[in-house]
Coordinates of N, CA, C and O in Angstrom, one line a residue:
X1 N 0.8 -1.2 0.0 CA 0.0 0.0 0.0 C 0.9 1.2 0.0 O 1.9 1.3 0.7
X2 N 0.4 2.4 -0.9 CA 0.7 3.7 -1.0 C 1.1 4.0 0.3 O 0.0 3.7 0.8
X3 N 1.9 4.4 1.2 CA 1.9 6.0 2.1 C 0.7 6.9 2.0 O 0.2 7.2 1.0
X4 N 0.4 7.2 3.2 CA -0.6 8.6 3.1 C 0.2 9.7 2.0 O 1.4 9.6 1.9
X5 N -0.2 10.3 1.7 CA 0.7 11.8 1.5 C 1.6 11.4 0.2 O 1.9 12.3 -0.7
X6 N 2.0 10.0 0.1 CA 2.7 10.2 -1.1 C 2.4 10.7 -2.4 O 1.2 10.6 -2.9
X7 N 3.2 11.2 -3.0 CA 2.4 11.6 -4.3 C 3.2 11.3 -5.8 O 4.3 11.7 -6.2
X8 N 2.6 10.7 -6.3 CA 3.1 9.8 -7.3 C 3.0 10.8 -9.2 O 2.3 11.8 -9.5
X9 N 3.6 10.3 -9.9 CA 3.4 11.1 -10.9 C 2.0 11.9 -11.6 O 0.9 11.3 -11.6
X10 N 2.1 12.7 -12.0 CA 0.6 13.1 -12.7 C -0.1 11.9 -13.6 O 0.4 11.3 -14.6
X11 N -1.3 11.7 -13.0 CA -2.1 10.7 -14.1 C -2.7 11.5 -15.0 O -3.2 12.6 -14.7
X12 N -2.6 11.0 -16.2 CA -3.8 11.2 -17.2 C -4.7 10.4 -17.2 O -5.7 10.7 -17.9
X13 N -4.6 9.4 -16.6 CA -5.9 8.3 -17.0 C -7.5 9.0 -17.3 O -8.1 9.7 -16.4
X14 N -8.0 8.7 -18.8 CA -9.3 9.7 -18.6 C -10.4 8.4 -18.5 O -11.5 8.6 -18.1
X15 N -10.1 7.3 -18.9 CA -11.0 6.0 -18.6 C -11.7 5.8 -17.3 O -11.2 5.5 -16.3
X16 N -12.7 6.1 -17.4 CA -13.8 6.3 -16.1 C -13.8 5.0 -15.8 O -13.9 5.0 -14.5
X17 N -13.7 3.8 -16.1 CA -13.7 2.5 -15.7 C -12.4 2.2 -15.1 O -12.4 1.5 -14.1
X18 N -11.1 2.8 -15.8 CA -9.7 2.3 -14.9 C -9.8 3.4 -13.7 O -9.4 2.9 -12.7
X19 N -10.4 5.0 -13.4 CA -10.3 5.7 -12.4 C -10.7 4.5 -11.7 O -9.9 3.9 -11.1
X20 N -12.1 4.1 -11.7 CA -13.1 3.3 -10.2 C -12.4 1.9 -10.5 O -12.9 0.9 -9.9
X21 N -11.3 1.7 -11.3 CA -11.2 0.1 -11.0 C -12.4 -0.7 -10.8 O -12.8 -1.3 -9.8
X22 N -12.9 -0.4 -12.1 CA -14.1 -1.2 -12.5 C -14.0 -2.3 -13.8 O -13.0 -1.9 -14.5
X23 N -14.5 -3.2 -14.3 CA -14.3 -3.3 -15.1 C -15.6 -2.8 -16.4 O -16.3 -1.8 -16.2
X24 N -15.7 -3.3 -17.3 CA -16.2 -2.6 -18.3 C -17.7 -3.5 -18.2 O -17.7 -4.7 -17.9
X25 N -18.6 -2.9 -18.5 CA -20.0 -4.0 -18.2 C -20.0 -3.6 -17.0 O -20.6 -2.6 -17.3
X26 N -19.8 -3.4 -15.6 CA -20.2 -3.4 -14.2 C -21.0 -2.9 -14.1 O -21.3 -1.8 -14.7
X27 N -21.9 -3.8 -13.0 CA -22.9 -3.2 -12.8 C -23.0 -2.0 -11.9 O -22.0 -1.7 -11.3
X28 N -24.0 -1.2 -11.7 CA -24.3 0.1 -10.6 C -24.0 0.2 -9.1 O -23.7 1.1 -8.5
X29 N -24.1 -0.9 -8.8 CA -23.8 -1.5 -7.7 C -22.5 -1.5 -7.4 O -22.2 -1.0 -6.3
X30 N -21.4 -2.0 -8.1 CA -19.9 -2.2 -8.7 C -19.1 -1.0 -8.6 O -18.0 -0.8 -8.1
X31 N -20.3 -0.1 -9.4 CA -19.8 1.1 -9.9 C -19.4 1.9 -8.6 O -18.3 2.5 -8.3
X32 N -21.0 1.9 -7.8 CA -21.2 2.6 -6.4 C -19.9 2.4 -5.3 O -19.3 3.3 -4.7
X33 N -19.7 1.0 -5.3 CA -18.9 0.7 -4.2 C -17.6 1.2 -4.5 O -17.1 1.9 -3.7
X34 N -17.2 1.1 -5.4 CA -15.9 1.5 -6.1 C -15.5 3.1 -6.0 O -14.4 3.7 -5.8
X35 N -16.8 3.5 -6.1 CA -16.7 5.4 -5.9 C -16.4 5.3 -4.4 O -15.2 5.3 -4.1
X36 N -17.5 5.0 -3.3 CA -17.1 5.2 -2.5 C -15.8 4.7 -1.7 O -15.2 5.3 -0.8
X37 N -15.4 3.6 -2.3 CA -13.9 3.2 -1.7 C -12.8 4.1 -2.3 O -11.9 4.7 -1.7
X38 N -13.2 4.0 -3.4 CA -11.9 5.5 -4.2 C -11.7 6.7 -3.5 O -10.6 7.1 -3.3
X39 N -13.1 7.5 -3.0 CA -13.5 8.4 -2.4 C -13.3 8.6 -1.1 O -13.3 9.8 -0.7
X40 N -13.1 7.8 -0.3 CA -12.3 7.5 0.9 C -11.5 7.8 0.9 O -11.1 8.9 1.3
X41 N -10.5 6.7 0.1 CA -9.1 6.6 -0.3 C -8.2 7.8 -0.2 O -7.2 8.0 0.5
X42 N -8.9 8.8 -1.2 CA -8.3 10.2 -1.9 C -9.3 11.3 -0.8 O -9.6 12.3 -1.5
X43 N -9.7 11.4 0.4 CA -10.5 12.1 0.8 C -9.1 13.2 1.5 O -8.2 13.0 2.3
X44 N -9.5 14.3 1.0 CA -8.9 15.6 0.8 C -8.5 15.8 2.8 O -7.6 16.4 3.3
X45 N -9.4 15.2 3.5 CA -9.4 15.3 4.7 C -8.3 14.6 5.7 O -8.0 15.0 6.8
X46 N -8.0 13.7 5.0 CA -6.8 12.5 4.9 C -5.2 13.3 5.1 O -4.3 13.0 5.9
X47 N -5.2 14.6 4.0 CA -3.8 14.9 4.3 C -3.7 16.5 4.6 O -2.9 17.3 4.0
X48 N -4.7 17.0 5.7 CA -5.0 18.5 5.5 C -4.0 18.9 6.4 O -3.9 20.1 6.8
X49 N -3.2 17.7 6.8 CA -1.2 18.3 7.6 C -0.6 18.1 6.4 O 0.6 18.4 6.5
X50 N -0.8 17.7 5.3 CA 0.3 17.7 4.7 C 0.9 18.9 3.2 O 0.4 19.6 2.3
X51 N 1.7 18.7 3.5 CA 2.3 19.8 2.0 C 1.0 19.9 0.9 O 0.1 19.1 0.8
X52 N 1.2 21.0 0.2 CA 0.5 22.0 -0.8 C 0.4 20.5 -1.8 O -0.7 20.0 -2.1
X53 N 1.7 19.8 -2.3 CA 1.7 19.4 -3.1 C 0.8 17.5 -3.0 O 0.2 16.9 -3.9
X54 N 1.0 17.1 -1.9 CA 0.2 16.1 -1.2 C -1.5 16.2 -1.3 O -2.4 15.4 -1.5
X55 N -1.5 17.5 -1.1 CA -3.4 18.4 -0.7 C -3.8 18.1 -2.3 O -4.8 17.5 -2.7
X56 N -2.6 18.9 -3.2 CA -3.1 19.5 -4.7 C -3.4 18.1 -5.2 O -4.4 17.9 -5.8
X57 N -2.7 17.2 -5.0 CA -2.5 15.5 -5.6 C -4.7 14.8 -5.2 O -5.5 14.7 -6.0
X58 N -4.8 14.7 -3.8 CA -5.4 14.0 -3.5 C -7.0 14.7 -4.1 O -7.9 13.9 -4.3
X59 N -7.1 16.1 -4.3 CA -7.5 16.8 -4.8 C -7.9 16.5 -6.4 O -9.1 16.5 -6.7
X60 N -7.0 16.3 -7.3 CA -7.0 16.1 -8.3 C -7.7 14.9 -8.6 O -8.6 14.8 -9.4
X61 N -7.0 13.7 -7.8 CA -7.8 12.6 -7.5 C -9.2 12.6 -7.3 O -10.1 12.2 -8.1
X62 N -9.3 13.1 -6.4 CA -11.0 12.9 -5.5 C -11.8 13.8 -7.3 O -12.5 13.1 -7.9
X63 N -11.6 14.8 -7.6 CA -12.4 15.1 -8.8 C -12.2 14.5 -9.9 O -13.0 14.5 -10.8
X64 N -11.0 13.7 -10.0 CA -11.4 12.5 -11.5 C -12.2 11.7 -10.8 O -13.3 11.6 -11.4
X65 N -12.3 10.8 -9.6 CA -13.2 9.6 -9.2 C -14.4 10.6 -9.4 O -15.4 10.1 -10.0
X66 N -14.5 11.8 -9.0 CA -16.1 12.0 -8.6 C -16.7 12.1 -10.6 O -17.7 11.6 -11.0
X67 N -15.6 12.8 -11.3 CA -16.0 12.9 -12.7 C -16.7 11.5 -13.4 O -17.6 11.4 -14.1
X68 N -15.7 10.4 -12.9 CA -16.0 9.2 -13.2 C -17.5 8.6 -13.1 O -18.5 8.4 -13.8
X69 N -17.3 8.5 -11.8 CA -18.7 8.5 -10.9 C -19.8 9.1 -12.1 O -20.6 8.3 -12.7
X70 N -19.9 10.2 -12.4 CA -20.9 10.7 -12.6 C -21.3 9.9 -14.2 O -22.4 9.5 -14.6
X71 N -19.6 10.1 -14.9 CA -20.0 9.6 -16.6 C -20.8 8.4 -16.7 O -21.8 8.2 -17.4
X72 N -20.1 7.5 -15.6 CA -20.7 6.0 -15.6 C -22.3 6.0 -15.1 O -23.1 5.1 -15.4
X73 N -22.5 7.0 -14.2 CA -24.0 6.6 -14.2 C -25.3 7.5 -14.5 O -26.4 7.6 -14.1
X74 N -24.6 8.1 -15.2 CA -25.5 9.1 -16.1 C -25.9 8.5 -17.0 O -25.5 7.7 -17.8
X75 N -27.8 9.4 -16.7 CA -28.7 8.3 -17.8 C -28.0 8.3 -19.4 O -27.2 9.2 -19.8
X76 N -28.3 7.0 -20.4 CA -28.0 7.1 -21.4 C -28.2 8.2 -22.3 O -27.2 8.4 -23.1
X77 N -29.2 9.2 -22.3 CA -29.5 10.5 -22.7 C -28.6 11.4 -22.6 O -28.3 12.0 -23.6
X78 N -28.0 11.6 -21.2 CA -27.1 12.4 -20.8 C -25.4 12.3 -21.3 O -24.5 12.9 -20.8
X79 N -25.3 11.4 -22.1 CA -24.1 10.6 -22.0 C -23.5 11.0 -23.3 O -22.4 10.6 -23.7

């Protein structure tokens, strides 16, 4: 496991299925759990001792999962 605080290279990953470590087909349920464990994970509250650059990281994180979150269960319409 990662270190709190560490901060690892800039991701690009824009695949809303590799953000939630989901796989492709998952169901809503899959999807859900996955947000909220990611969302934990990266919760901004986690490193609010730590450096600018640790905050800016988990930050960046927590708004790709939440972007993710949203693509994947947004009605087909919205999509």
């Amino acid at each position: 496991a990662e270190p709190i605080g560490a901060v690892e290279e800039e991701s690009t990953e824009t695949d809303p299925f590799k953000i939630l470590g989901v796989p492709r087909g998952a169901t809503l349920d899959e999807i859900s759990t996955a947000y909220r464990e990611r969302s934990a994970k990266y919760d901004e509250g986690l490193v609010a001792d730590f450096p600018d650059a640790a905050r800016a990281y988990f930050k960046t994180k927590a708004e790709a999962i939440e972007q993710a979150y949203r693509t994947l269960t947004a009605p087909a319409s919205e999509a």
